PDB file of C-alpha atoms in Angstrom:
ATOM      1  CA  UNK A 247     191.271 140.559  44.766  1.00  0.00           C
ATOM      2  CA  UNK A 248     188.002 139.378  43.323  1.00  0.00           C
ATOM      3  CA  UNK A 249     189.104 135.736  43.353  1.00  0.00           C
ATOM      4  CA  UNK A 250     190.528 133.650  46.209  1.00  0.00           C
ATOM      5  CA  UNK A 251     193.787 133.123  44.319  1.00  0.00           C
ATOM      6  CA  UNK A 252     195.894 134.984  41.801  1.00  0.00           C
ATOM      7  CA  UNK A 253     195.033 133.904  38.269  1.00  0.00           C
ATOM      8  CA  UNK A 254     197.088 133.735  35.115  1.00  0.00           C
ATOM      9  CA  UNK A 255     195.566 135.971  32.384  1.00  0.00           C
ATOM     10  CA  UNK A 256     195.104 132.842  30.232  1.00  0.00           C
ATOM     11  CA  UNK A 257     192.698 131.487  32.863  1.00  0.00           C
ATOM     12  CA  UNK A 258     190.039 134.113  32.086  1.00  0.00           C
ATOM     13  CA  UNK A 259     187.778 131.413  30.631  1.00  0.00           C
ATOM     14  CA  UNK A 260     187.349 129.770  34.082  1.00  0.00           C
ATOM     15  CA  UNK A 261     186.025 132.942  35.735  1.00  0.00           C
ATOM     16  CA  UNK A 262     182.295 132.455  34.996  1.00  0.00           C
ATOM     17  CA  UNK A 263     182.072 128.842  36.171  1.00  0.00           C
ATOM     18  CA  UNK A 264     184.409 128.964  39.170  1.00  0.00           C
ATOM     19  CA  UNK A 265     184.003 132.527  40.413  1.00  0.00           C
ATOM     20  CA  UNK A 266     180.773 133.864  38.826  1.00  0.00           C
ATOM     21  CA  UNK A 267     182.725 136.610  37.093  1.00  0.00           C
ATOM     22  CA  UNK A 268     182.429 137.390  33.405  1.00  0.00           C
ATOM     23  CA  UNK A 269     184.707 139.658  31.438  1.00  0.00           C
ATOM     24  CA  UNK A 270     183.644 141.730  28.472  1.00  0.00           C
ATOM     25  CA  UNK A 271     186.450 143.668  26.891  1.00  0.00           C
ATOM     26  CA  UNK A 272     184.248 146.128  25.025  1.00  0.00           C
ATOM     27  CA  UNK A 273     180.622 146.533  24.187  1.00  0.00           C
ATOM     28  CA  UNK A 274     181.518 147.951  20.829  1.00  0.00           C
ATOM     29  CA  UNK A 275     183.385 146.456  17.877  1.00  0.00           C
ATOM     30  CA  UNK A 276     187.098 145.903  18.442  1.00  0.00           C
ATOM     31  CA  UNK A 277     188.918 149.127  17.617  1.00  0.00           C
ATOM     32  CA  UNK A 278     191.862 151.094  18.908  1.00  0.00           C
ATOM     33  CA  UNK A 279     189.835 153.452  21.109  1.00  0.00           C
ATOM     34  CA  UNK A 280     186.152 153.961  21.858  1.00  0.00           C
ATOM     35  CA  UNK A 281     186.499 157.612  20.778  1.00  0.00           C
ATOM     36  CA  UNK A 282     186.750 156.303  17.204  1.00  0.00           C
ATOM     37  CA  UNK A 283     183.056 155.379  17.355  1.00  0.00           C
ATOM     38  CA  UNK A 284     180.271 157.841  16.757  1.00  0.00           C
ATOM     39  CA  UNK A 285     177.899 158.602  19.615  1.00  0.00           C
ATOM     40  CA  UNK A 286     175.197 156.657  17.723  1.00  0.00           C
ATOM     41  CA  UNK A 287     177.421 153.542  17.493  1.00  0.00           C
ATOM     42  CA  UNK A 288     178.243 153.764  21.184  1.00  0.00           C
ATOM     43  CA  UNK A 289     174.561 154.048  22.145  1.00  0.00           C
ATOM     44  CA  UNK A 290     173.676 151.095  19.879  1.00  0.00           C
ATOM     45  CA  UNK A 291     176.240 149.006  21.741  1.00  0.00           C
ATOM     46  CA  UNK A 292     174.440 149.681  25.025  1.00  0.00           C
ATOM     47  CA  UNK A 293     171.282 147.830  24.004  1.00  0.00           C
ATOM     48  CA  UNK A 294     173.359 144.763  23.059  1.00  0.00           C
ATOM     49  CA  UNK A 295     175.141 144.911  26.401  1.00  0.00           C
ATOM     50  CA  UNK A 296     171.856 145.214  28.305  1.00  0.00           C
ATOM     51  CA  UNK A 297     170.492 142.184  26.435  1.00  0.00           C
ATOM     52  CA  UNK A 298     173.549 140.145  27.502  1.00  0.00           C
ATOM     53  CA  UNK A 299     173.143 141.292  31.092  1.00  0.00           C
ATOM     54  CA  UNK A 300     169.475 140.265  31.017  1.00  0.00           C
ATOM     55  CA  UNK A 301     170.380 136.858  29.585  1.00  0.00           C
ATOM     56  CA  UNK A 302     173.273 136.014  31.947  1.00  0.00           C
ATOM     57  CA  UNK A 303     172.032 137.865  35.065  1.00  0.00           C
ATOM     58  CA  UNK A 304     175.288 138.737  36.810  1.00  0.00           C
ATOM     59  CA  UNK A 305     175.075 140.192  40.306  1.00  0.00           C
ATOM     60  CA  UNK A 306     177.350 143.074  39.331  1.00  0.00           C
ATOM     61  CA  UNK A 307     178.466 144.638  36.072  1.00  0.00           C
ATOM     62  CA  UNK A 308     181.663 146.613  36.456  1.00  0.00           C
ATOM     63  CA  UNK A 309     182.661 149.179  33.861  1.00  0.00           C
ATOM     64  CA  UNK A 310     186.397 149.691  33.510  1.00  0.00           C
ATOM     65  CA  UNK A 311     186.553 153.350  32.631  1.00  0.00           C
ATOM     66  CA  UNK A 312     184.101 156.147  33.286  1.00  0.00           C
ATOM     67  CA  UNK A 313     183.489 156.983  29.604  1.00  0.00           C
ATOM     68  CA  UNK A 314     181.608 153.752  28.947  1.00  0.00           C
ATOM     69  CA  UNK A 315     179.827 154.069  32.306  1.00  0.00           C
ATOM     70  CA  UNK A 316     178.617 157.536  31.192  1.00  0.00           C
ATOM     71  CA  UNK A 317     177.315 156.200  27.890  1.00  0.00           C
ATOM     72  CA  UNK A 318     175.442 153.337  29.539  1.00  0.00           C
ATOM     73  CA  UNK A 319     174.038 155.625  32.210  1.00  0.00           C
ATOM     74  CA  UNK A 320     172.808 158.262  29.773  1.00  0.00           C
ATOM     75  CA  UNK A 321     171.209 155.609  27.545  1.00  0.00           C
ATOM     76  CA  UNK A 322     169.764 153.179  30.090  1.00  0.00           C
ATOM     77  CA  UNK A 323     168.465 155.667  32.673  1.00  0.00           C
ATOM     78  CA  UNK A 324     166.921 158.074  30.146  1.00  0.00           C
ATOM     79  CA  UNK A 325     163.233 158.567  30.915  1.00  0.00           C
ATOM     80  CA  UNK A 326     163.380 156.793  34.296  1.00  0.00           C
ATOM     81  CA  UNK A 327     162.339 159.824  36.334  1.00  0.00           C
ATOM     82  CA  UNK A 328     165.782 161.065  37.342  1.00  0.00           C
ATOM     83  CA  UNK A 329     168.165 163.085  35.233  1.00  0.00           C
ATOM     84  CA  UNK A 330     171.047 161.051  33.805  1.00  0.00           C
ATOM     85  CA  UNK A 331     172.944 164.271  33.032  1.00  0.00           C
ATOM     86  CA  UNK A 332     175.370 163.867  35.915  1.00  0.00           C
ATOM     87  CA  UNK A 333     178.552 162.023  35.030  1.00  0.00           C
ATOM     88  CA  UNK A 334     179.251 158.499  36.189  1.00  0.00           C
ATOM     89  CA  UNK A 335     181.626 158.288  39.112  1.00  0.00           C
ATOM     90  CA  UNK A 336     183.816 155.552  40.513  1.00  0.00           C
ATOM     91  CA  UNK A 337     181.806 153.103  42.590  1.00  0.00           C
ATOM     92  CA  UNK A 338     178.203 151.936  42.666  1.00  0.00           C
ATOM     93  CA  UNK A 339     176.045 153.505  39.966  1.00  0.00           C
ATOM     94  CA  UNK A 340     172.556 154.765  40.770  1.00  0.00           C
ATOM     95  CA  UNK A 341     170.615 152.137  38.819  1.00  0.00           C
ATOM     96  CA  UNK A 342     170.045 148.384  38.605  1.00  0.00           C
ATOM     97  CA  UNK A 343     168.489 145.921  36.170  1.00  0.00           C
ATOM     98  CA  UNK A 344     165.578 144.002  37.634  1.00  0.00           C
ATOM     99  CA  UNK A 345     165.137 140.469  36.279  1.00  0.00           C
ATOM    100  CA  UNK A 346     161.894 138.548  35.984  1.00  0.00           C
ATOM    101  CA  UNK A 347     161.865 134.855  36.795  1.00  0.00           C
ATOM    102  CA  UNK A 348     161.412 132.167  39.375  1.00  0.00           C
ATOM    103  CA  UNK A 349     162.600 133.149  42.824  1.00  0.00           C
ATOM    104  CA  UNK A 350     162.298 129.511  43.920  1.00  0.00           C
ATOM    105  CA  UNK A 351     165.646 128.616  42.347  1.00  0.00           C
ATOM    106  CA  UNK A 352     168.611 128.859  44.758  1.00  0.00           C
ATOM    107  CA  UNK A 353     170.859 130.347  42.042  1.00  0.00           C
ATOM    108  CA  UNK A 354     168.276 132.988  41.074  1.00  0.00           C
ATOM    109  CA  UNK A 355     169.701 136.500  40.886  1.00  0.00           C
ATOM    110  CA  UNK A 356     166.816 138.998  40.977  1.00  0.00           C
ATOM    111  CA  UNK A 357     168.784 142.064  39.913  1.00  0.00           C
ATOM    112  CA  UNK A 358     172.082 143.307  38.555  1.00  0.00           C
ATOM    113  CA  UNK A 359     173.780 146.385  39.969  1.00  0.00           C
ATOM    114  CA  UNK A 360     176.249 148.510  38.044  1.00  0.00           C
ATOM    115  CA  UNK A 361     179.656 149.612  39.279  1.00  0.00           C
ATOM    116  CA  UNK A 362     182.506 151.595  37.725  1.00  0.00           C
ATOM    117  CA  UNK A 363     186.247 151.660  38.312  1.00  0.00           C
ATOM    118  CA  UNK A 364     188.717 154.015  36.732  1.00  0.00           C
ATOM    119  CA  UNK A 365     190.367 153.110  33.465  1.00  0.00           C
ATOM    120  CA  UNK A 366     193.400 150.848  33.638  1.00  0.00           C
ATOM    121  CA  UNK A 367     195.069 152.913  30.912  1.00  0.00           C
ATOM    122  CA  UNK A 368     198.396 154.458  31.829  1.00  0.00           C
ATOM    123  CA  UNK A 369     197.102 157.697  30.316  1.00  0.00           C
ATOM    124  CA  UNK A 370     194.666 158.075  33.218  1.00  0.00           C
ATOM    125  CA  UNK A 371     196.726 159.841  35.877  1.00  0.00           C
ATOM    126  CA  UNK A 372     193.929 161.007  38.168  1.00  0.00           C
ATOM    127  CA  UNK A 373     193.805 157.560  39.811  1.00  0.00           C
ATOM    128  CA  UNK A 374     197.041 155.950  40.909  1.00  0.00           C
ATOM    129  CA  UNK A 375     197.736 152.270  41.587  1.00  0.00           C
ATOM    130  CA  UNK A 376     196.663 152.501  45.247  1.00  0.00           C
ATOM    131  CA  UNK A 377     193.366 154.117  44.187  1.00  0.00           C
ATOM    132  CA  UNK A 378     192.698 151.372  41.640  1.00  0.00           C
ATOM    133  CA  UNK A 379     193.471 148.656  44.183  1.00  0.00           C
ATOM    134  CA  UNK A 380     191.027 150.250  46.632  1.00  0.00           C
ATOM    135  CA  UNK A 381     188.346 150.445  43.917  1.00  0.00           C
ATOM    136  CA  UNK A 382     188.697 146.683  43.327  1.00  0.00           C
ATOM    137  CA  UNK A 383     188.569 145.985  47.061  1.00  0.00           C
ATOM    138  CA  UNK A 384     185.390 148.044  47.311  1.00  0.00           C
ATOM    139  CA  UNK A 385     183.932 146.097  44.379  1.00  0.00           C
ATOM    140  CA  UNK A 386     184.788 142.803  46.085  1.00  0.00           C
ATOM    141  CA  UNK A 387     183.100 143.994  49.296  1.00  0.00           C
ATOM    142  CA  UNK A 388     179.966 145.007  47.378  1.00  0.00           C
ATOM    143  CA  UNK A 389     179.879 141.632  45.618  1.00  0.00           C
ATOM    144  CA  UNK A 390     180.045 139.827  48.966  1.00  0.00           C
ATOM    145  CA  UNK A 391     177.335 142.010  50.492  1.00  0.00           C
ATOM    146  CA  UNK A 392     175.055 141.330  47.527  1.00  0.00           C
ATOM    147  CA  UNK A 393     175.761 137.614  47.718  1.00  0.00           C
ATOM    148  CA  UNK A 394     174.913 137.600  51.440  1.00  0.00           C
ATOM    149  CA  UNK A 395     171.788 139.746  50.882  1.00  0.00           C
ATOM    150  CA  UNK A 396     173.136 142.398  53.257  1.00  0.00           C
ATOM    151  CA  UNK A 397     173.125 145.310  50.793  1.00  0.00           C
ATOM    152  CA  UNK A 398     169.978 147.388  50.262  1.00  0.00           C
ATOM    153  CA  UNK A 399     169.390 148.372  46.611  1.00  0.00           C
ATOM    154  CA  UNK A 400     165.963 149.968  47.029  1.00  0.00           C
ATOM    155  CA  UNK A 401     167.284 153.470  46.292  1.00  0.00           C
ATOM    156  CA  UNK A 402     168.698 152.418  42.901  1.00  0.00           C
ATOM    157  CA  UNK A 403     166.669 153.303  39.795  1.00  0.00           C
ATOM    158  CA  UNK A 404     165.199 150.073  38.399  1.00  0.00           C
ATOM    159  CA  UNK A 405     165.677 149.265  34.730  1.00  0.00           C
ATOM    160  CA  UNK A 406     163.462 146.626  33.180  1.00  0.00           C
ATOM    161  CA  UNK A 407     165.196 143.650  31.656  1.00  0.00           C
ATOM    162  CA  UNK A 408     165.145 143.918  27.836  1.00  0.00           C
ATOM    163  CA  UNK A 409     164.465 140.163  27.653  1.00  0.00           C
ATOM    164  CA  UNK A 410     161.502 140.516  29.995  1.00  0.00           C
ATOM    165  CA  UNK A 411     160.087 143.257  27.768  1.00  0.00           C
ATOM    166  CA  UNK A 412     160.632 141.146  24.671  1.00  0.00           C
ATOM    167  CA  UNK A 413     159.015 138.083  26.262  1.00  0.00           C
ATOM    168  CA  UNK A 414     156.058 140.166  27.362  1.00  0.00           C
ATOM    169  CA  UNK A 415     155.583 141.273  23.772  1.00  0.00           C
ATOM    170  CA  UNK A 416     155.645 137.621  22.633  1.00  0.00           C
ATOM    171  CA  UNK A 417     158.819 137.932  20.540  1.00  0.00           C
ATOM    172  CA  UNK A 418     160.707 135.058  22.184  1.00  0.00           C
TER     173      UNK A 418
END
């Protein structure tokens, strides 16, 4: 798993402090299904998500479900030199958010990479339990490689941090 021990679902609040893992259920308002939102509402949710990522600077953001990964990809990568028209796939996504800040701090995380796993919904039959377990193992391995600075991200499309842009414009 992603943590050294099995956790009770009610322990989700300890994940950020003890394991450097944060959970976001949805980037959109709480509803039954994301398909109930218009494309415009979904895209608007992306900018809010990117602002949170820029503020908290996680090493990895993992999308649970390829639909939301597609929306983020098509919105965030637009105009970055490569076509975002291809669909998101399970695994490491082709872009990262680069953070500005002091590299002298030991806890400094210079960039966030994006990852996707298949939906946990029972309606998704393309990926079975063994596939989903392997996806999480692969995510754990990526997280460890990033933590140990043994993973090269130079081929990932860099996204500027929205907070860095805002600070540069003098809005903060």
